[in-house]
Every structure is written in C-alpha cells, then in structure tokens.
Amino acid sequence: MAPLQLYCLPYAGASATAYLRWRRLLPAQVELVPLEPPGRGARLDQPLLRDFEALAAEMADVLCRQLERRAGPYVLFGHSMGGLLAWRLCHLVRERGHALPQRLVVSGCAAPTRRDPGRLAALRGDAALSADLRKHGGTPEAVFADAELLRLTLDVLDADYRVCESFRCGAVPPLPLPVHVFAGLDDPIAPADLHAWAIETRAGHTLDWFAGGHFFLHDSQAEVVGRLIACLDGAPAAGTGASLPSPAASASPVSPASLSPA
C-alpha cells in the first residue's frame, strides 16, 4: 500500500524545511514532503516571487510534478501564507485534471473571504519587517544576531508579504473535500475569520484550538502533530480548544485590524 503523502507549504519568511522536524513524530505510513517556494532552502538560487497567483501557479507546477511521480493518496498542509497557498493549490490541481487531496489542513490562517491584504502595505523596509518578526515570535534570536542570515530572512519575508498583499479572493466553488482548521488561542485572528472556512468546502470542516500565538505550531508541536495524525486518519474534531465565540457571536462587522494579513 502506497504511503500517504503529506505535502507541507511554509509560512511567510520561512522555508518548507521547517516541517522536517515533524518526521520523527509521524507514523511510518505518512511521508512528509516539503513543498519549497523559490528563493529559499534548496531553491535559494531562484528569484523570489511577489505575486500570489504567480507563486500559486509555480507551486501547482511543483505539486503536479510530484503527483505524476508518486501514486497514492495525499493531503495538503499549510500554515499562515502556506494555508492560503494550499487552498489555492486544491483549485489549481483540479483545473489541471489531477486528483484532489483527501483533505486540506490549514493552520493559523484566516479564510480566503476574510482577509485584508492591505494591512501589509505599511510593512516595508528592514526596520518594519524586523519589528514584525519580533512581534509575532517564532524567529530564533540567532537570526537577528547574524547579519547575513537576517538579510536573507527579511528579503524572503518582504517578498512573501507582497505575495499576501496581492491576494484577491475570486469566486470559486466549494471544495469536495474536508477542511481542517488549526488555530492558536492567543493568535489575533478573529474566530469569525476561522469559522468562515466552512463556506470553502461541501464535505465538512473542523476547527481545533491550541495553546500559543501565531506560531502555536511550534509552541504546541506535539499536540499539533497529534491532531494532524488524527485528521489524516479521518477522525472527527477533537474539541481541543477552550470556549470561544461561535460564528454567530463573531459575525458582526470586523474591523480591518482584526483580519489576518498573512
């Protein structure tokens, strides 16, 4: 029996190799495959892309080549920007005639219809980008202490923020596959923006909460991977979160400050 392929897309400013630490926590029948955007990691010598649709098309090319080489079921996972890209890839692979993933898992990511890309317009220049890195956490102090590494990180982050800034949500049909949403209890993404993933699928969705801020996938790594394994097995929602506003309670107009940019 072919292993389940778990394709992982990175968050803004990161390499997909950030997920490699999960391999020791995953069962043998799950093969984690990082999907690396250009300009980082093994693709460091390739130019960074700054447009969402251009990057999505490039990553769809990468994924489709993988699907042509590897038979068997697969799942897409992405955190923050990676979650939005993973959602777009589902639509692009379907348009190209490839099999859809068994399910989509998005983490720390507002629904496509609930995003405010304009918030990122002010995040330009090294000072603003460095401050934003520190604000969200998740970046080792060693990065800030190494001028060359910080330069690489800021260049990738700036390009990725322009990618997110260029995103526009077009009219697309709901996906015929389950969507699982992971969220951090201290992440500023509003609950309504997470519940809105429900309209992106006609096969059901779940929402699970974890301790931590925007980078809860690092703060609560064991819990996140454990829940991910349950999702891969087709388990229902685990109810890991605290009592939080329901979609109805959060459905009042949301100020731009509460919408997630990346």
PDB file of C-alpha atoms in Angstrom:
ATOM      1  CA  MET A   1       0.000   0.000   0.000  1.00  0.00           C
ATOM      2  CA  ALA A   2       1.404   3.405  -1.008  1.00  0.00           C
ATOM      3  CA  PRO A   3       2.164   5.753   1.881  1.00  0.00           C
ATOM      4  CA  LEU A   4       0.066   8.854   2.411  1.00  0.00           C
ATOM      5  CA  GLN A   5       1.930  11.895   1.101  1.00  0.00           C
ATOM      6  CA  LEU A   6       1.723  14.942   3.390  1.00  0.00           C
ATOM      7  CA  TYR A   7       2.707  17.984   1.327  1.00  0.00           C
ATOM      8  CA  CYS A   8       3.592  20.991   3.506  1.00  0.00           C
ATOM      9  CA  LEU A   9       3.768  24.655   2.473  1.00  0.00           C
ATOM     10  CA  PRO A  10       5.644  27.224   4.595  1.00  0.00           C
ATOM     11  CA  TYR A  11       4.516  30.410   6.296  1.00  0.00           C
ATOM     12  CA  ALA A  12       5.771  33.832   5.189  1.00  0.00           C
ATOM     13  CA  GLY A  13       9.515  34.280   5.543  1.00  0.00           C
ATOM     14  CA  ALA A  14      10.209  30.580   6.040  1.00  0.00           C
ATOM     15  CA  SER A  15      11.448  27.501   4.226  1.00  0.00           C
ATOM     16  CA  ALA A  16       9.318  24.377   3.965  1.00  0.00           C
ATOM     17  CA  THR A  17      12.187  22.523   5.649  1.00  0.00           C
ATOM     18  CA  ALA A  18      10.804  23.926   8.926  1.00  0.00           C
ATOM     19  CA  TYR A  19       8.418  20.950   8.875  1.00  0.00           C
ATOM     20  CA  LEU A  20      11.145  18.305   8.689  1.00  0.00           C
ATOM     21  CA  ARG A  21      11.272  18.070  12.492  1.00  0.00           C
ATOM     22  CA  TRP A  22       7.792  16.530  12.323  1.00  0.00           C
ATOM     23  CA  ARG A  23       9.051  13.407  10.565  1.00  0.00           C
ATOM     24  CA  ARG A  24      10.085  11.726  13.809  1.00  0.00           C
ATOM     25  CA  LEU A  25       6.554  12.246  15.177  1.00  0.00           C
ATOM     26  CA  LEU A  26       4.629  10.943  12.174  1.00  0.00           C
ATOM     27  CA  PRO A  27       3.725   7.270  11.646  1.00  0.00           C
ATOM     28  CA  ALA A  28       5.686   5.248   9.105  1.00  0.00           C
ATOM     29  CA  GLN A  29       2.795   5.209   6.628  1.00  0.00           C
ATOM     30  CA  VAL A  30       2.881   9.028   6.320  1.00  0.00           C
ATOM     31  CA  GLU A  31       5.594  10.574   4.146  1.00  0.00           C
ATOM     32  CA  LEU A  32       6.163  14.285   4.775  1.00  0.00           C
ATOM     33  CA  VAL A  33       7.130  16.149   1.597  1.00  0.00           C
ATOM     34  CA  PRO A  34       8.083  19.848   1.915  1.00  0.00           C
ATOM     35  CA  LEU A  35       6.882  21.982  -0.999  1.00  0.00           C
ATOM     36  CA  GLU A  36       9.557  24.672  -1.280  1.00  0.00           C
ATOM     37  CA  PRO A  37       8.803  28.026  -2.914  1.00  0.00           C
ATOM     38  CA  PRO A  38      11.595  29.686  -4.902  1.00  0.00           C
ATOM     39  CA  GLY A  39      14.148  31.914  -3.203  1.00  0.00           C
ATOM     40  CA  ARG A  40      14.765  29.811  -0.085  1.00  0.00           C
ATOM     41  CA  GLY A  41      16.043  26.431   1.062  1.00  0.00           C
ATOM     42  CA  ALA A  42      17.070  24.178  -1.824  1.00  0.00           C
ATOM     43  CA  ARG A  43      15.731  26.828  -4.238  1.00  0.00           C
ATOM     44  CA  LEU A  44      17.771  29.700  -2.810  1.00  0.00           C
ATOM     45  CA  ASP A  45      19.347  30.468  -6.187  1.00  0.00           C
ATOM     46  CA  GLN A  46      15.951  31.076  -7.813  1.00  0.00           C
ATOM     47  CA  PRO A  47      14.288  34.520  -7.797  1.00  0.00           C
ATOM     48  CA  LEU A  48      11.649  35.260  -5.198  1.00  0.00           C
ATOM     49  CA  LEU A  49       8.104  35.776  -6.461  1.00  0.00           C
ATOM     50  CA  ARG A  50       5.974  38.675  -5.227  1.00  0.00           C
ATOM     51  CA  ASP A  51       2.565  37.941  -6.730  1.00  0.00           C
ATOM     52  CA  PHE A  52       0.120  35.478  -5.195  1.00  0.00           C
ATOM     53  CA  GLU A  53      -1.219  33.950  -8.397  1.00  0.00           C
ATOM     54  CA  ALA A  54       2.284  33.652  -9.857  1.00  0.00           C
ATOM     55  CA  LEU A  55       3.516  31.846  -6.750  1.00  0.00           C
ATOM     56  CA  ALA A  56       0.414  29.641  -6.624  1.00  0.00           C
ATOM     57  CA  ALA A  57       0.914  28.654 -10.272  1.00  0.00           C
ATOM     58  CA  GLU A  58       4.588  27.880  -9.615  1.00  0.00           C
ATOM     59  CA  MET A  59       3.738  25.742  -6.587  1.00  0.00           C
ATOM     60  CA  ALA A  60       0.999  23.987  -8.571  1.00  0.00           C
ATOM     61  CA  ASP A  61       3.671  23.058 -11.130  1.00  0.00           C
ATOM     62  CA  VAL A  62       5.820  21.635  -8.318  1.00  0.00           C
ATOM     63  CA  LEU A  63       2.925  19.695  -6.810  1.00  0.00           C
ATOM     64  CA  CYS A  64       1.702  18.319 -10.144  1.00  0.00           C
ATOM     65  CA  ARG A  65       5.179  17.009 -10.934  1.00  0.00           C
ATOM     66  CA  GLN A  66       5.178  15.254  -7.573  1.00  0.00           C
ATOM     67  CA  LEU A  67       1.736  13.773  -8.222  1.00  0.00           C
ATOM     68  CA  GLU A  68       2.876  12.436 -11.593  1.00  0.00           C
ATOM     69  CA  ARG A  69       5.817  10.665  -9.933  1.00  0.00           C
ATOM     70  CA  ARG A  70       4.125   9.434  -6.763  1.00  0.00           C
ATOM     71  CA  ALA A  71       0.997   7.298  -6.825  1.00  0.00           C
ATOM     72  CA  GLY A  72      -1.383   7.202  -3.904  1.00  0.00           C
ATOM     73  CA  PRO A  73      -3.409   9.494  -1.651  1.00  0.00           C
ATOM     74  CA  TYR A  74      -2.164  12.821  -0.366  1.00  0.00           C
ATOM     75  CA  VAL A  75      -3.037  15.691   1.979  1.00  0.00           C
ATOM     76  CA  LEU A  76      -2.085  19.372   1.796  1.00  0.00           C
ATOM     77  CA  PHE A  77      -0.989  21.308   4.902  1.00  0.00           C
ATOM     78  CA  GLY A  78      -0.007  24.944   5.209  1.00  0.00           C
ATOM     79  CA  HIS A  79       0.482  27.462   7.991  1.00  0.00           C
ATOM     80  CA  SER A  80      -0.498  31.129   7.550  1.00  0.00           C
ATOM     81  CA  MET A  81       0.521  32.091   3.982  1.00  0.00           C
ATOM     82  CA  GLY A  82       1.094  28.385   3.359  1.00  0.00           C
ATOM     83  CA  GLY A  83      -2.516  27.641   4.270  1.00  0.00           C
ATOM     84  CA  LEU A  84      -3.809  30.127   1.731  1.00  0.00           C
ATOM     85  CA  LEU A  85      -1.495  28.668  -0.914  1.00  0.00           C
ATOM     86  CA  ALA A  86      -2.600  25.127  -0.054  1.00  0.00           C
ATOM     87  CA  TRP A  87      -6.242  26.139  -0.552  1.00  0.00           C
ATOM     88  CA  ARG A  88      -5.435  27.706  -3.919  1.00  0.00           C
ATOM     89  CA  LEU A  89      -3.476  24.612  -4.971  1.00  0.00           C
ATOM     90  CA  CYS A  90      -6.566  22.477  -4.416  1.00  0.00           C
ATOM     91  CA  HIS A  91      -8.390  24.503  -7.047  1.00  0.00           C
ATOM     92  CA  LEU A  92      -5.435  24.619  -9.430  1.00  0.00           C
ATOM     93  CA  VAL A  93      -4.721  20.878  -9.398  1.00  0.00           C
ATOM     94  CA  ARG A  94      -8.409  20.223 -10.055  1.00  0.00           C
ATOM     95  CA  GLU A  95      -8.325  22.641 -13.023  1.00  0.00           C
ATOM     96  CA  ARG A  96      -5.285  20.754 -14.354  1.00  0.00           C
ATOM     97  CA  GLY A  97      -7.033  17.400 -14.164  1.00  0.00           C
ATOM     98  CA  HIS A  98      -5.120  15.907 -11.237  1.00  0.00           C
ATOM     99  CA  ALA A  99      -6.645  14.113  -8.274  1.00  0.00           C
ATOM    100  CA  LEU A 100      -7.594  16.307  -5.340  1.00  0.00           C
ATOM    101  CA  PRO A 101      -6.060  15.743  -1.908  1.00  0.00           C
ATOM    102  CA  GLN A 102      -8.004  13.626   0.552  1.00  0.00           C
ATOM    103  CA  ARG A 103      -8.279  16.665   2.797  1.00  0.00           C
ATOM    104  CA  LEU A 104      -6.896  20.146   3.351  1.00  0.00           C
ATOM    105  CA  VAL A 105      -5.386  21.234   6.679  1.00  0.00           C
ATOM    106  CA  VAL A 106      -4.884  24.979   7.186  1.00  0.00           C
ATOM    107  CA  SER A 107      -3.165  26.395  10.254  1.00  0.00           C
ATOM    108  CA  GLY A 108      -3.056  29.944  11.610  1.00  0.00           C
ATOM    109  CA  CYS A 109      -4.849  31.180   8.509  1.00  0.00           C
ATOM    110  CA  ALA A 110      -7.979  33.284   8.066  1.00  0.00           C
ATOM    111  CA  ALA A 111     -10.438  32.101   5.423  1.00  0.00           C
ATOM    112  CA  PRO A 112      -9.901  33.483   1.896  1.00  0.00           C
ATOM    113  CA  THR A 113     -13.034  35.644   2.105  1.00  0.00           C
ATOM    114  CA  ARG A 114     -11.947  37.187   5.420  1.00  0.00           C
ATOM    115  CA  ARG A 115      -8.528  38.551   4.566  1.00  0.00           C
ATOM    116  CA  ASP A 116      -7.359  42.164   4.413  1.00  0.00           C
ATOM    117  CA  PRO A 117      -4.198  42.185   2.264  1.00  0.00           C
ATOM    118  CA  GLY A 118      -3.975  45.976   2.537  1.00  0.00           C
ATOM    119  CA  ARG A 119      -2.763  45.704   6.109  1.00  0.00           C
ATOM    120  CA  LEU A 120       0.635  44.630   4.818  1.00  0.00           C
ATOM    121  CA  ALA A 121       1.218  47.780   2.781  1.00  0.00           C
ATOM    122  CA  ALA A 122       2.920  49.526   5.723  1.00  0.00           C
ATOM    123  CA  LEU A 123       5.233  46.587   6.421  1.00  0.00           C
ATOM    124  CA  ARG A 124       8.078  47.636   4.160  1.00  0.00           C
ATOM    125  CA  GLY A 125      11.730  48.226   4.911  1.00  0.00           C
ATOM    126  CA  ASP A 126      14.087  46.405   7.243  1.00  0.00           C
ATOM    127  CA  ALA A 127      13.011  48.194  10.434  1.00  0.00           C
ATOM    128  CA  ALA A 128       9.304  47.450   9.968  1.00  0.00           C
ATOM    129  CA  LEU A 129       9.916  43.853   8.902  1.00  0.00           C
ATOM    130  CA  SER A 130      12.291  43.166  11.811  1.00  0.00           C
ATOM    131  CA  ALA A 131       9.786  44.617  14.274  1.00  0.00           C
ATOM    132  CA  ASP A 132       7.053  42.432  12.802  1.00  0.00           C
ATOM    133  CA  LEU A 133       9.229  39.326  13.150  1.00  0.00           C
ATOM    134  CA  ARG A 134       9.765  40.080  16.831  1.00  0.00           C
ATOM    135  CA  LYS A 135       6.096  40.883  17.369  1.00  0.00           C
ATOM    136  CA  HIS A 136       4.860  37.524  16.123  1.00  0.00           C
ATOM    137  CA  GLY A 137       7.659  35.468  17.678  1.00  0.00           C
ATOM    138  CA  GLY A 138       8.793  32.167  16.232  1.00  0.00           C
ATOM    139  CA  THR A 139      12.111  33.555  14.934  1.00  0.00           C
ATOM    140  CA  PRO A 140      15.232  32.392  16.816  1.00  0.00           C
ATOM    141  CA  GLU A 141      17.332  35.172  18.326  1.00  0.00           C
ATOM    142  CA  ALA A 142      20.309  33.772  16.400  1.00  0.00           C
ATOM    143  CA  VAL A 143      18.693  35.050  13.198  1.00  0.00           C
ATOM    144  CA  PHE A 144      18.716  38.641  14.468  1.00  0.00           C
ATOM    145  CA  ALA A 145      22.338  38.272  15.609  1.00  0.00           C
ATOM    146  CA  ASP A 146      23.600  37.116  12.198  1.00  0.00           C
ATOM    147  CA  ALA A 147      23.579  39.945   9.645  1.00  0.00           C
ATOM    148  CA  GLU A 148      23.738  37.640   6.615  1.00  0.00           C
ATOM    149  CA  LEU A 149      21.002  35.325   7.881  1.00  0.00           C
ATOM    150  CA  LEU A 150      18.807  38.281   8.850  1.00  0.00           C
ATOM    151  CA  ARG A 151      19.266  39.756   5.356  1.00  0.00           C
ATOM    152  CA  LEU A 152      18.094  36.503   3.750  1.00  0.00           C
ATOM    153  CA  THR A 153      15.151  36.268   6.144  1.00  0.00           C
ATOM    154  CA  LEU A 154      13.995  39.851   5.574  1.00  0.00           C
ATOM    155  CA  ASP A 155      14.254  39.501   1.795  1.00  0.00           C
ATOM    156  CA  VAL A 156      12.094  36.372   1.844  1.00  0.00           C
ATOM    157  CA  LEU A 157       9.643  37.917   4.316  1.00  0.00           C
ATOM    158  CA  ASP A 158       9.252  41.071   2.236  1.00  0.00           C
ATOM    159  CA  ALA A 159       8.583  39.047  -0.924  1.00  0.00           C
ATOM    160  CA  ASP A 160       6.084  36.826   0.886  1.00  0.00           C
ATOM    161  CA  TYR A 161       4.261  39.825   2.334  1.00  0.00           C
ATOM    162  CA  ARG A 162       3.935  41.235  -1.167  1.00  0.00           C
ATOM    163  CA  VAL A 163       2.543  37.845  -2.223  1.00  0.00           C
ATOM    164  CA  CYS A 164      -0.087  38.060   0.515  1.00  0.00           C
ATOM    165  CA  GLU A 165      -0.764  41.728  -0.237  1.00  0.00           C
ATOM    166  CA  SER A 166      -1.520  40.863  -3.868  1.00  0.00           C
ATOM    167  CA  PHE A 167      -4.075  38.170  -2.959  1.00  0.00           C
ATOM    168  CA  ARG A 168      -7.628  38.762  -4.149  1.00  0.00           C
ATOM    169  CA  CYS A 169     -10.373  36.270  -3.430  1.00  0.00           C
ATOM    170  CA  GLY A 170     -12.225  35.331  -6.580  1.00  0.00           C
ATOM    171  CA  ALA A 171     -15.425  33.318  -6.897  1.00  0.00           C
ATOM    172  CA  VAL A 172     -14.608  29.607  -6.716  1.00  0.00           C
ATOM    173  CA  PRO A 173     -16.840  26.624  -5.926  1.00  0.00           C
ATOM    174  CA  PRO A 174     -16.565  24.912  -2.536  1.00  0.00           C
ATOM    175  CA  LEU A 175     -14.072  22.065  -2.413  1.00  0.00           C
ATOM    176  CA  PRO A 176     -15.435  18.484  -2.343  1.00  0.00           C
ATOM    177  CA  LEU A 177     -13.082  17.502   0.488  1.00  0.00           C
ATOM    178  CA  PRO A 178     -12.889  18.060   4.261  1.00  0.00           C
ATOM    179  CA  VAL A 179     -11.105  21.167   5.526  1.00  0.00           C
ATOM    180  CA  HIS A 180      -9.447  21.088   8.958  1.00  0.00           C
ATOM    181  CA  VAL A 181      -8.526  24.393  10.591  1.00  0.00           C
ATOM    182  CA  PHE A 182      -5.926  24.747  13.367  1.00  0.00           C
ATOM    183  CA  ALA A 183      -5.775  27.938  15.439  1.00  0.00           C
ATOM    184  CA  GLY A 184      -3.818  29.448  18.324  1.00  0.00           C
ATOM    185  CA  LEU A 185      -5.677  30.622  21.408  1.00  0.00           C
ATOM    186  CA  ASP A 186      -3.522  33.766  21.545  1.00  0.00           C
ATOM    187  CA  ASP A 187      -3.319  34.371  17.800  1.00  0.00           C
ATOM    188  CA  PRO A 188      -5.071  37.678  16.923  1.00  0.00           C
ATOM    189  CA  ILE A 189      -7.009  36.066  14.060  1.00  0.00           C
ATOM    190  CA  ALA A 190     -10.688  36.566  14.909  1.00  0.00           C
ATOM    191  CA  PRO A 191     -12.787  33.407  15.443  1.00  0.00           C
ATOM    192  CA  ALA A 192     -15.214  34.513  12.716  1.00  0.00           C
ATOM    193  CA  ASP A 193     -12.339  34.584  10.235  1.00  0.00           C
ATOM    194  CA  LEU A 194     -11.561  30.955  11.067  1.00  0.00           C
ATOM    195  CA  HIS A 195     -15.164  29.718  11.084  1.00  0.00           C
ATOM    196  CA  ALA A 196     -15.536  31.246   7.600  1.00  0.00           C
ATOM    197  CA  TRP A 197     -13.551  28.298   6.208  1.00  0.00           C
ATOM    198  CA  ALA A 198     -16.892  26.443   6.376  1.00  0.00           C
ATOM    199  CA  ILE A 199     -18.011  28.010   3.088  1.00  0.00           C
ATOM    200  CA  GLU A 200     -14.902  26.739   1.277  1.00  0.00           C
ATOM    201  CA  THR A 201     -15.978  23.089   1.476  1.00  0.00           C
ATOM    202  CA  ARG A 202     -19.051  20.955   0.900  1.00  0.00           C
ATOM    203  CA  ALA A 203     -17.521  17.990   2.738  1.00  0.00           C
ATOM    204  CA  GLY A 204     -17.416  19.406   6.271  1.00  0.00           C
ATOM    205  CA  HIS A 205     -14.827  21.257   8.311  1.00  0.00           C
ATOM    206  CA  THR A 206     -13.359  21.136  11.814  1.00  0.00           C
ATOM    207  CA  LEU A 207     -11.712  23.802  13.959  1.00  0.00           C
ATOM    208  CA  ASP A 208      -9.192  22.952  16.683  1.00  0.00           C
ATOM    209  CA  TRP A 209      -7.512  25.330  19.125  1.00  0.00           C
ATOM    210  CA  PHE A 210      -4.009  25.074  20.573  1.00  0.00           C
ATOM    211  CA  ALA A 211      -2.037  26.923  23.221  1.00  0.00           C
ATOM    212  CA  GLY A 212       0.135  29.684  21.795  1.00  0.00           C
ATOM    213  CA  GLY A 213       0.106  32.683  19.487  1.00  0.00           C
ATOM    214  CA  HIS A 214       0.516  32.811  15.733  1.00  0.00           C
ATOM    215  CA  PHE A 215       3.303  30.232  15.863  1.00  0.00           C
ATOM    216  CA  PHE A 216       1.423  27.772  18.060  1.00  0.00           C
ATOM    217  CA  LEU A 217       2.534  25.010  15.684  1.00  0.00           C
ATOM    218  CA  HIS A 218       5.969  25.378  17.302  1.00  0.00           C
ATOM    219  CA  ASP A 219       4.765  26.133  20.852  1.00  0.00           C
ATOM    220  CA  SER A 220       2.395  23.134  20.831  1.00  0.00           C
ATOM    221  CA  GLN A 221       4.221  20.937  18.330  1.00  0.00           C
ATOM    222  CA  ALA A 222       3.344  17.560  19.864  1.00  0.00           C
ATOM    223  CA  GLU A 223      -0.342  18.474  20.173  1.00  0.00           C
ATOM    224  CA  VAL A 224      -0.486  19.892  16.646  1.00  0.00           C
ATOM    225  CA  VAL A 225       1.145  16.833  15.086  1.00  0.00           C
ATOM    226  CA  GLY A 226      -1.039  14.535  17.175  1.00  0.00           C
ATOM    227  CA  ARG A 227      -4.178  16.262  15.935  1.00  0.00           C
ATOM    228  CA  LEU A 228      -2.818  16.255  12.384  1.00  0.00           C
ATOM    229  CA  ILE A 229      -2.353  12.485  12.569  1.00  0.00           C
ATOM    230  CA  ALA A 230      -5.956  12.152  13.751  1.00  0.00           C
ATOM    231  CA  CYS A 231      -7.105  14.258  10.788  1.00  0.00           C
ATOM    232  CA  LEU A 232      -5.128  12.070   8.398  1.00  0.00           C
ATOM    233  CA  ASP A 233      -6.956   9.081   9.860  1.00  0.00           C
ATOM    234  CA  GLY A 234     -10.275  10.810   9.205  1.00  0.00           C
ATOM    235  CA  ALA A 235     -11.084  11.430  12.866  1.00  0.00           C
ATOM    236  CA  PRO A 236     -13.779  13.958  13.824  1.00  0.00           C
ATOM    237  CA  ALA A 237     -12.971  17.187  15.651  1.00  0.00           C
ATOM    238  CA  ALA A 238     -11.099  16.559  18.862  1.00  0.00           C
ATOM    239  CA  GLY A 239     -12.506  19.502  20.780  1.00  0.00           C
ATOM    240  CA  THR A 240      -9.082  20.592  21.967  1.00  0.00           C
ATOM    241  CA  GLY A 241      -9.963  24.246  22.351  1.00  0.00           C
ATOM    242  CA  ALA A 242     -11.362  26.432  25.076  1.00  0.00           C
ATOM    243  CA  SER A 243     -14.791  28.025  24.968  1.00  0.00           C
ATOM    244  CA  LEU A 244     -14.631  30.671  22.254  1.00  0.00           C
ATOM    245  CA  PRO A 245     -17.127  32.788  20.309  1.00  0.00           C
ATOM    246  CA  SER A 246     -19.318  30.900  17.872  1.00  0.00           C
ATOM    247  CA  PRO A 247     -19.603  32.028  14.254  1.00  0.00           C
ATOM    248  CA  ALA A 248     -22.880  33.759  15.063  1.00  0.00           C
ATOM    249  CA  ALA A 249     -21.387  35.578  18.030  1.00  0.00           C
ATOM    250  CA  SER A 250     -18.482  36.747  15.887  1.00  0.00           C
ATOM    251  CA  ALA A 251     -20.445  37.617  12.778  1.00  0.00           C
ATOM    252  CA  SER A 252     -20.709  41.356  13.429  1.00  0.00           C
ATOM    253  CA  PRO A 253     -18.657  43.563  11.110  1.00  0.00           C
ATOM    254  CA  VAL A 254     -14.961  43.016  11.755  1.00  0.00           C
ATOM    255  CA  SER A 255     -12.527  45.926  11.778  1.00  0.00           C
ATOM    256  CA  PRO A 256      -9.555  45.643   9.421  1.00  0.00           C
ATOM    257  CA  ALA A 257      -7.255  45.380  12.440  1.00  0.00           C
ATOM    258  CA  SER A 258      -8.740  42.003  13.325  1.00  0.00           C
ATOM    259  CA  LEU A 259      -8.280  40.471   9.895  1.00  0.00           C
ATOM    260  CA  SER A 260      -5.240  38.322   9.258  1.00  0.00           C
ATOM    261  CA  PRO A 261      -2.892  39.507   6.502  1.00  0.00           C
ATOM    262  CA  ALA A 262      -0.558  36.532   6.158  1.00  0.00           C
TER     263      ALA A 262
END
